[in-house]
mmCIF file of C-alpha atoms and ligand atoms in Angstrom:
data_model
loop_
_atom_site.group_PDB
_atom_site.id
_atom_site.type_symbol
_atom_site.label_atom_id
_atom_site.label_comp_id
_atom_site.label_asym_id
_atom_site.label_seq_id
_atom_site.Cartn_x
_atom_site.Cartn_y
_atom_site.Cartn_z
ATOM 1 C CA MET A 788 -42.353 -7.894 76.040
ATOM 2 C CA ILE A 789 -45.008 -5.928 74.296
ATOM 3 C CA SER A 790 -45.003 -5.147 70.558
ATOM 4 C CA PRO A 791 -44.123 -1.567 69.512
ATOM 5 C CA LYS A 792 -47.537 -1.284 67.810
ATOM 6 C CA ILE A 793 -49.441 -2.168 70.988
ATOM 7 C CA GLN A 794 -47.145 0.005 73.087
ATOM 8 C CA ASP A 795 -47.836 3.033 70.845
ATOM 9 C CA ALA A 796 -51.585 2.363 70.934
ATOM 10 C CA ILE A 797 -51.611 2.088 74.738
ATOM 11 C CA ASN A 798 -49.573 5.300 75.026
ATOM 12 C CA ALA A 799 -52.178 7.015 72.819
ATOM 13 C CA GLN A 800 -54.917 5.635 75.079
ATOM 14 C CA ILE A 801 -53.119 6.956 78.184
ATOM 15 C CA ASN A 802 -53.158 10.403 76.561
ATOM 16 C CA ALA A 803 -56.874 10.036 75.718
ATOM 17 C CA GLU A 804 -57.661 9.103 79.336
ATOM 18 C CA PHE A 805 -55.763 12.133 80.628
ATOM 19 C CA TRP A 806 -57.586 14.321 78.090
ATOM 20 C CA SER A 807 -60.882 12.907 79.441
ATOM 21 C CA ALA A 808 -59.733 13.729 82.981
ATOM 22 C CA TYR A 809 -58.882 17.266 81.882
ATOM 23 C CA LEU A 810 -62.275 17.661 80.161
ATOM 24 C CA TYR A 811 -64.200 16.578 83.272
ATOM 25 C CA LEU A 812 -62.063 18.718 85.565
ATOM 26 C CA SER A 813 -62.857 21.680 83.305
ATOM 27 C CA MET A 814 -66.566 20.860 83.546
ATOM 28 C CA GLY A 815 -66.249 20.594 87.330
ATOM 29 C CA MET A 816 -64.575 24.008 87.546
ATOM 30 C CA HIS A 817 -67.217 25.544 85.285
ATOM 31 C CA PHE A 818 -70.152 24.258 87.352
ATOM 32 C CA GLU A 819 -68.426 25.159 90.618
ATOM 33 C CA ALA A 820 -68.157 28.745 89.330
ATOM 34 C CA GLU A 821 -71.812 28.629 88.242
ATOM 35 C CA GLY A 822 -72.936 27.565 91.735
ATOM 36 C CA HIS A 823 -73.970 24.009 90.780
ATOM 37 C CA THR A 824 -71.739 22.442 93.412
ATOM 38 C CA GLY A 825 -73.320 18.971 93.225
ATOM 39 C CA ILE A 826 -72.803 18.738 89.464
ATOM 40 C CA ALA A 827 -69.274 20.071 90.042
ATOM 41 C CA ASN A 828 -68.691 17.266 92.566
ATOM 42 C CA TRP A 829 -69.912 14.681 90.045
ATOM 43 C CA PHE A 830 -67.466 15.926 87.404
ATOM 44 C CA ARG A 831 -64.565 16.154 89.875
ATOM 45 C CA ILE A 832 -65.103 12.468 90.675
ATOM 46 C CA GLN A 833 -65.281 11.722 86.976
ATOM 47 C CA PHE A 834 -61.896 13.505 86.704
ATOM 48 C CA LYS A 835 -60.408 11.164 89.325
ATOM 49 C CA GLU A 836 -61.838 8.098 87.577
ATOM 50 C CA GLU A 837 -60.261 9.109 84.280
ATOM 51 C CA GLN A 838 -56.894 9.625 85.962
ATOM 52 C CA ALA A 839 -57.301 6.130 87.408
ATOM 53 C CA HIS A 840 -58.003 4.756 83.898
ATOM 54 C CA ALA A 841 -54.734 6.303 82.698
ATOM 55 C CA GLU A 842 -52.905 4.788 85.683
ATOM 56 C CA ILE A 843 -54.334 1.331 84.962
ATOM 57 C CA PHE A 844 -52.874 1.501 81.433
ATOM 58 C CA ILE A 845 -49.581 2.896 82.800
ATOM 59 C CA ASN A 846 -49.254 0.050 85.308
ATOM 60 C CA TYR A 847 -50.150 -2.490 82.653
ATOM 61 C CA LEU A 848 -47.613 -1.175 80.139
ATOM 62 C CA LEU A 849 -44.886 -1.208 82.803
ATOM 63 C CA SER A 850 -45.854 -4.739 83.878
ATOM 64 C CA ARG A 851 -45.284 -5.894 80.285
ATOM 65 C CA GLY A 852 -41.839 -4.310 80.142
ATOM 66 C CA GLY A 853 -43.067 -1.432 77.983
ATOM 67 C CA ARG A 854 -42.163 2.248 78.059
ATOM 68 C CA VAL A 855 -44.671 4.921 79.003
ATOM 69 C CA GLU A 856 -44.494 8.124 76.979
ATOM 70 C CA LEU A 857 -46.551 10.984 78.353
ATOM 71 C CA LYS A 858 -47.505 13.381 75.574
ATOM 72 C CA ALA A 859 -48.975 16.902 75.698
ATOM 73 C CA ILE A 860 -52.634 17.118 76.651
ATOM 74 C CA ALA A 861 -54.674 19.144 74.152
ATOM 75 C CA ASP A 862 -56.845 22.087 75.232
ATOM 76 C CA VAL A 863 -60.352 21.392 76.503
ATOM 77 C CA PRO A 864 -63.478 23.587 76.370
ATOM 78 C CA THR A 865 -63.987 25.793 79.426
ATOM 79 C CA THR A 866 -67.678 26.760 79.374
ATOM 80 C CA TRP A 867 -71.005 25.040 78.788
ATOM 81 C CA GLU A 868 -74.329 26.754 78.347
ATOM 82 C CA SER A 869 -76.165 24.345 80.672
ATOM 83 C CA PRO A 870 -75.808 21.062 82.592
ATOM 84 C CA LEU A 871 -77.666 19.403 79.700
ATOM 85 C CA ALA A 872 -75.041 20.709 77.242
ATOM 86 C CA ALA A 873 -72.236 19.342 79.433
ATOM 87 C CA TYR A 874 -73.798 15.878 79.775
ATOM 88 C CA THR A 875 -74.521 15.827 76.029
ATOM 89 C CA ASP A 876 -70.792 16.505 75.455
ATOM 90 C CA THR A 877 -69.984 13.841 78.050
ATOM 91 C CA LEU A 878 -72.011 11.188 76.215
ATOM 92 C CA ALA A 879 -70.517 12.142 72.821
ATOM 93 C CA HIS A 880 -67.029 11.984 74.329
ATOM 94 C CA GLU A 881 -67.621 8.612 75.998
ATOM 95 C CA GLU A 882 -68.883 7.201 72.686
ATOM 96 C CA LYS A 883 -65.560 8.259 71.144
ATOM 97 C CA VAL A 884 -63.648 6.603 73.995
ATOM 98 C CA THR A 885 -65.664 3.410 73.469
ATOM 99 C CA ALA A 886 -64.580 3.428 69.819
ATOM 100 C CA LEU A 887 -60.928 3.883 70.898
ATOM 101 C CA ILE A 888 -61.169 0.940 73.310
ATOM 102 C CA ASN A 889 -62.794 -1.191 70.608
ATOM 103 C CA ASN A 890 -60.008 -0.293 68.147
ATOM 104 C CA LEU A 891 -57.403 -1.208 70.749
ATOM 105 C CA TYR A 892 -59.197 -4.517 71.352
ATOM 106 C CA ALA A 893 -59.214 -5.257 67.604
ATOM 107 C CA LEU A 894 -55.499 -4.412 67.378
ATOM 108 C CA ALA A 895 -54.698 -6.720 70.312
ATOM 109 C CA GLU A 896 -56.542 -9.537 68.521
ATOM 110 C CA ALA A 897 -54.803 -8.830 65.212
ATOM 111 C CA GLU A 898 -51.418 -8.875 66.990
ATOM 112 C CA HIS A 899 -52.331 -12.046 68.927
ATOM 113 C CA ASP A 900 -51.707 -10.133 72.154
ATOM 114 C CA TYR A 901 -54.234 -11.943 74.328
ATOM 115 C CA ALA A 902 -52.934 -10.468 77.603
ATOM 116 C CA THR A 903 -53.762 -6.976 76.329
ATOM 117 C CA ARG A 904 -57.090 -8.142 74.977
ATOM 118 C CA GLY A 905 -57.932 -9.608 78.408
ATOM 119 C CA LYS A 906 -56.881 -6.401 80.167
ATOM 120 C CA LEU A 907 -59.300 -4.486 77.951
ATOM 121 C CA ASP A 908 -62.337 -6.515 79.017
ATOM 122 C CA TRP A 909 -62.749 -4.349 82.140
ATOM 123 C CA PHE A 910 -62.661 -1.196 79.978
ATOM 124 C CA VAL A 911 -65.269 -2.585 77.572
ATOM 125 C CA ALA A 912 -67.674 -3.081 80.500
ATOM 126 C CA GLU A 913 -66.708 0.287 82.010
ATOM 127 C CA GLN A 914 -67.645 2.071 78.758
ATOM 128 C CA VAL A 915 -71.128 0.517 78.822
ATOM 129 C CA GLU A 916 -71.551 1.996 82.297
ATOM 130 C CA GLU A 917 -70.129 5.425 81.315
ATOM 131 C CA GLU A 918 -72.506 5.741 78.364
ATOM 132 C CA GLU A 919 -75.498 4.506 80.354
ATOM 133 C CA THR A 920 -74.857 6.981 83.187
ATOM 134 C CA ALA A 921 -74.449 9.973 80.846
ATOM 135 C CA LYS A 922 -77.563 8.978 78.895
ATOM 136 C CA SER A 923 -79.601 8.659 82.088
ATOM 137 C CA LEU A 924 -78.516 12.125 83.299
ATOM 138 C CA ILE A 925 -79.378 13.605 79.881
ATOM 139 C CA ASP A 926 -82.853 12.043 80.105
ATOM 140 C CA ARG A 927 -83.373 13.445 83.588
ATOM 141 C CA LEU A 928 -82.138 16.929 82.620
ATOM 142 C CA LYS A 929 -84.527 16.940 79.646
ATOM 143 C CA LEU A 930 -87.402 16.117 82.027
ATOM 144 C CA ILE A 931 -86.245 18.848 84.408
ATOM 145 C CA GLY A 932 -86.223 21.440 81.607
ATOM 146 C CA ASP A 933 -86.211 24.903 83.198
ATOM 147 C CA ASN A 934 -87.641 23.762 86.555
ATOM 148 C CA GLY A 935 -85.210 25.312 89.052
ATOM 149 C CA LEU A 936 -86.356 23.271 92.029
ATOM 150 C CA ALA A 937 -85.974 19.993 90.135
ATOM 151 C CA LEU A 938 -82.464 21.039 89.036
ATOM 152 C CA TYR A 939 -81.629 21.973 92.629
ATOM 153 C CA MET A 940 -82.740 18.504 93.771
ATOM 154 C CA LEU A 941 -80.626 16.779 91.124
ATOM 155 C CA ASP A 942 -77.671 18.953 92.148
ATOM 156 C CA GLN A 943 -78.155 17.857 95.774
ATOM 157 C CA GLU A 944 -78.233 14.218 94.655
ATOM 158 C CA LEU A 945 -75.046 14.529 92.586
ATOM 159 C CA ALA A 946 -73.339 16.132 95.584
ATOM 160 C CA GLN A 947 -73.573 12.690 97.258
ATOM 161 C CA ARG A 948 -71.395 10.929 94.695
ATOM 162 C CA VAL A 949 -68.189 9.551 96.224
ATOM 163 C CA TYR A 950 -65.021 8.340 94.550
ATOM 164 C CA ASN A 951 -64.319 4.614 94.529
ATOM 165 C CA VAL A 952 -60.940 3.430 93.280
ATOM 166 C CA PRO A 953 -61.627 1.385 90.113
ATOM 167 C CA SER A 954 -61.070 -2.325 90.836
ATOM 168 C CA PRO A 955 -58.050 -2.917 88.546
ATOM 169 C CA LEU A 956 -56.210 -0.095 90.325
ATOM 170 C CA ALA A 957 -57.401 -1.109 93.793
ATOM 171 C CA ALA A 958 -56.076 -4.621 93.133
ATOM 172 C CA LYS A 959 -52.660 -3.188 92.252
ATOM 173 C CA ALA A 960 -52.438 -0.865 95.271
HETATM 174 MG MG1 MG B 1196 -61.922 6.519 80.719
#
């Protein structure tokens, strides 16, 4: 069994992952409407990854005999003034998620729940990757500035991104 404290914290994390999914879907819809279909594709895949993160926590909670409680998902923004603004929001959001994962990790240690702590290792590494990717796209968009051709080329590149099921979920399926 899992302690009520850890169960509540994981349920809060499930909600945060779904909120992330909702945020990136909103970004995808915005850039689709703006004609940046490659950037839209990138965010739609990000949406799927965040849903997968929520599912990993759901499966884990169930495997420990816990109860999943799906709460309301708060509103997300619907417009961004530029791709740079959206990736700046993405990085800021991922830094918040990293802090949430770190808090969960600290709670698991405090509660001597080493199974949960171990499960979180994948998320700790995943957050490094999320932040690095957002930072790299911010750097590139700053270099691009208002060069339309360069932005078009980046959009074409981001159109190539494909969804890969995250390994903890693939292992379960
Ligand atoms: Mg996530």
